[in-house]
Tab-separated table of C-alpha atoms in Angstrom:
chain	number	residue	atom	x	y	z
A	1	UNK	CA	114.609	51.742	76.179
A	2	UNK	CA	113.292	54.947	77.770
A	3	UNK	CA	112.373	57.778	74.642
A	4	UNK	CA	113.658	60.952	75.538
A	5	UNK	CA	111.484	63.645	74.980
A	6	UNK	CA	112.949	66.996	75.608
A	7	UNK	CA	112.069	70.199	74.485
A	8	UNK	CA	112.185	69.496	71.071
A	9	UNK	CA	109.366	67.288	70.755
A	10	UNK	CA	106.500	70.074	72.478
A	11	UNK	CA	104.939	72.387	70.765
A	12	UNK	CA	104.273	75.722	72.387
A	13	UNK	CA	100.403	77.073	72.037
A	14	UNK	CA	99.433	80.301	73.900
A	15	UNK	CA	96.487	81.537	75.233
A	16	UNK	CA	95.668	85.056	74.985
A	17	UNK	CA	92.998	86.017	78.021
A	18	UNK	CA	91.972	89.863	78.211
A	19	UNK	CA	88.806	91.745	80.013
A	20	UNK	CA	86.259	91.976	77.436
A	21	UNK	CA	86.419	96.049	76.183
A	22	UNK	CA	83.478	96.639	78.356
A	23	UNK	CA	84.810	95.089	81.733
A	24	UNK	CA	87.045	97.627	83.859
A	25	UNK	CA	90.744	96.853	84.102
A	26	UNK	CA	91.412	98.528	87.261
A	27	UNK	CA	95.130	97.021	86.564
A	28	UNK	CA	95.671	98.367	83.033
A	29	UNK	CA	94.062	101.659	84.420
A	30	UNK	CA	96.880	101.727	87.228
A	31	UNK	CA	99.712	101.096	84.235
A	32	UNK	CA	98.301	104.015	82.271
A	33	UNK	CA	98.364	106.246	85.339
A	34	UNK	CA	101.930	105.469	86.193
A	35	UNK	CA	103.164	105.642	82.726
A	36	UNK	CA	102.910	109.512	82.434
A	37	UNK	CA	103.819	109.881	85.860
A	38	UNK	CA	107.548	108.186	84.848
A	39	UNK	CA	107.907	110.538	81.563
A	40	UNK	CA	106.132	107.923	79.409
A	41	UNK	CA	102.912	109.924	77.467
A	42	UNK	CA	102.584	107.221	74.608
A	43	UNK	CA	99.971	105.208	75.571
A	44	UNK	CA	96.233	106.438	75.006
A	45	UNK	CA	95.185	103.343	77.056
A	46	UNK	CA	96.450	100.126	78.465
A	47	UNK	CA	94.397	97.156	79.211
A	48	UNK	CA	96.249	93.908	81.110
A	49	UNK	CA	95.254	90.242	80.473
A	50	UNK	CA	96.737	86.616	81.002
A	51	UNK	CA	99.181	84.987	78.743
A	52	UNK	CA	99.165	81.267	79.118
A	53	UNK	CA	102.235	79.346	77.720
A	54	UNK	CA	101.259	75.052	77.341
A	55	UNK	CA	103.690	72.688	75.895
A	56	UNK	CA	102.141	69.947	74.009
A	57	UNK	CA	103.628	67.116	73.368
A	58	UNK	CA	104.109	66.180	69.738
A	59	UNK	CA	101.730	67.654	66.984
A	60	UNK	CA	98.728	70.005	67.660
A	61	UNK	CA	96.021	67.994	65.876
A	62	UNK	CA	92.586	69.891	65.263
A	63	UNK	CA	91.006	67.527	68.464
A	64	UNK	CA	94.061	68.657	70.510
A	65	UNK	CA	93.387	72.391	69.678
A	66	UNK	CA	89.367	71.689	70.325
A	67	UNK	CA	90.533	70.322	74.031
A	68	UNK	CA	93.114	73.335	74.330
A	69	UNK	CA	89.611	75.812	73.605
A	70	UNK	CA	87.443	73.974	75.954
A	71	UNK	CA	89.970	74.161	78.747
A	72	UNK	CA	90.218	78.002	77.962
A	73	UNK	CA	86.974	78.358	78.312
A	74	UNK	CA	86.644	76.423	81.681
A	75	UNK	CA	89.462	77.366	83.406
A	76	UNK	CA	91.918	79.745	82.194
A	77	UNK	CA	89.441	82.244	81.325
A	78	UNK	CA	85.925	83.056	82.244
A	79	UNK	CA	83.380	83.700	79.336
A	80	UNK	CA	81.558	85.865	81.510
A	81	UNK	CA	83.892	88.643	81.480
A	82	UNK	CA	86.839	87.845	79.706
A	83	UNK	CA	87.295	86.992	76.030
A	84	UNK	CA	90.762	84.768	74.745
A	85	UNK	CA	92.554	83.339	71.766
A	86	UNK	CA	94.600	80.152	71.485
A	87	UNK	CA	97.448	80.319	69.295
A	88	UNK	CA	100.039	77.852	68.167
A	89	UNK	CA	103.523	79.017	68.165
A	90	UNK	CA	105.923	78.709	65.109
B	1	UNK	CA	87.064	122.656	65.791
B	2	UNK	CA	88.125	119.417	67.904
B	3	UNK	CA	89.489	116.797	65.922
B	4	UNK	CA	87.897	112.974	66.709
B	5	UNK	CA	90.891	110.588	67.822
B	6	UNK	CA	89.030	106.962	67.696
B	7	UNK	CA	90.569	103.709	67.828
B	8	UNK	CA	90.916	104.260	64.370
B	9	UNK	CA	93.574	106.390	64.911
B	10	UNK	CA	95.922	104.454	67.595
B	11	UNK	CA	98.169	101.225	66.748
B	12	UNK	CA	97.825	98.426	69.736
B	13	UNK	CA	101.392	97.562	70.581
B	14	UNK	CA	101.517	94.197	72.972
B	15	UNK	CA	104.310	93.565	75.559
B	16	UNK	CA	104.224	90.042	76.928
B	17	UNK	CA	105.573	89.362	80.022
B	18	UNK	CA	107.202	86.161	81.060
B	19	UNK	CA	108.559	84.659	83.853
B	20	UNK	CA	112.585	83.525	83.004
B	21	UNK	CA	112.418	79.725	82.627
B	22	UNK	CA	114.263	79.099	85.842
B	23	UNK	CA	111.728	81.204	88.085
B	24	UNK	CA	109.307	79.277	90.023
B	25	UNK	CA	105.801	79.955	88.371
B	26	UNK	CA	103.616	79.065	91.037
B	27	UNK	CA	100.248	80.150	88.594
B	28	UNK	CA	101.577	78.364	85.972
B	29	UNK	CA	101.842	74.296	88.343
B	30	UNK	CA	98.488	75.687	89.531
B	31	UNK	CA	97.175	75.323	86.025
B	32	UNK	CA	99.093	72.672	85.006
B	33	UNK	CA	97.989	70.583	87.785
B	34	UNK	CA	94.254	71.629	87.773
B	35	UNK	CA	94.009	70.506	83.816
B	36	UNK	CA	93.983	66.888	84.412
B	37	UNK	CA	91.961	66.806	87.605
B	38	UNK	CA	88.902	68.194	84.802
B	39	UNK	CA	89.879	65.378	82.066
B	40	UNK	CA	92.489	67.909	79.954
B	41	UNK	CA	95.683	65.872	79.542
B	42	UNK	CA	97.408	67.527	76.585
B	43	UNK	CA	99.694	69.945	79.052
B	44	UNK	CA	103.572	68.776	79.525
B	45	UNK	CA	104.121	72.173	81.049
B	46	UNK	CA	101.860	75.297	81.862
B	47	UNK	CA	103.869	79.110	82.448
B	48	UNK	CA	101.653	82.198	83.271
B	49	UNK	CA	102.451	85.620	82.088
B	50	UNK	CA	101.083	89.350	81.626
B	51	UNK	CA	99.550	90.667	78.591
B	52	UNK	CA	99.777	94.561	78.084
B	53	UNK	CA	97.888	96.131	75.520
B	54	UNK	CA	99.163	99.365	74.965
B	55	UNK	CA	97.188	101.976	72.485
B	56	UNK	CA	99.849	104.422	70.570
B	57	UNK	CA	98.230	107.623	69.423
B	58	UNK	CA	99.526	107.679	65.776
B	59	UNK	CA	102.508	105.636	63.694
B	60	UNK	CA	104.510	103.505	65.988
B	61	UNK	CA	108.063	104.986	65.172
B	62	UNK	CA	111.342	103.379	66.066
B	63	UNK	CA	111.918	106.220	68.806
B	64	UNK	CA	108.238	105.277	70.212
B	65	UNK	CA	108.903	101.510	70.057
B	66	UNK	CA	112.441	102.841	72.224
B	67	UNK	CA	110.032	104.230	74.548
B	68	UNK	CA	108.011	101.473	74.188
B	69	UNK	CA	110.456	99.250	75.398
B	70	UNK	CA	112.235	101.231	78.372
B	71	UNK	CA	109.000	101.732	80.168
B	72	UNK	CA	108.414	97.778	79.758
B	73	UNK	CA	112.090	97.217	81.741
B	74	UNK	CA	110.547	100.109	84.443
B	75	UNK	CA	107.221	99.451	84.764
B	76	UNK	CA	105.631	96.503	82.809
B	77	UNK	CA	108.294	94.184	83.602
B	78	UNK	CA	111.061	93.037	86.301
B	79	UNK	CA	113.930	92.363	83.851
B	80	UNK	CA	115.523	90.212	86.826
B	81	UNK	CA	112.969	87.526	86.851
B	82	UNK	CA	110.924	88.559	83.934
B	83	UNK	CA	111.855	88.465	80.113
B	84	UNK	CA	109.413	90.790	77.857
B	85	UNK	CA	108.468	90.959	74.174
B	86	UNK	CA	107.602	94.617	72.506
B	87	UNK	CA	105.225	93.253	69.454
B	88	UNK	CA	103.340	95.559	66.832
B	89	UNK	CA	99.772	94.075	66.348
B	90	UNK	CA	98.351	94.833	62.511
């Protein structure tokens, strides 16, 4: 018998990746330009990052979220210049 | 006498951009596929979004959150391929 595993059984964990504060974010700079340009004068600055969305299946053990931080660091962001946060959802 | 606005002043709102489930996410099966090829096999699916984070001068009032939200359908976002979330950090 084949197990189904649908949607049900993954958990969603993010990944949060932004420019560190110091790095310039020529593309949040362009948002915050544009904004008052369309009527918008709320924002005193915008910065743009990555948002990562991973299924895992079943349970997010400790070791899985250990992996899920090493794989941040080595490929969805880069230490260097970016900082990020892994988060598990609900 | 000028008055000092620091961050201490301004409330980070985040909108997080999305792809709509049914939209190819190209970035995403880049990921998703480059994870095992280093030895990272916890990923059933990867989907790669935007980040914004947005500084509000002030209280975030229900007309600025309005705002908020109609410059992430014009600018932040494309609502036709893109869902958004408006979220109040702190």
């Amino acid at each position: 018998m084949t197990e189904l595993t649908g949607p049900t059984n993954t958990t969603k964990v993010v990944v949060d990746v932004m420019l560190k504060p110091e790095i310039l974010d020529p593309q949040g700079q362009a948002v915050s330009a544009a904004l008052p340009r369309l009527g918008f004068n709320f924002a005193s600055s915008v910065r743009q990052g990555k948002r990562f969305e991973i299924e895992v299946e079943g349970e997010v053990t400790v070791e899985k979220l250990a992996e899920i931080t090493k794989a941040a660091e080595t490929l969805l962001a880069n230490p260097v210049i970016e900082t990020f946060v892994v988060k598990v959802e609900n």
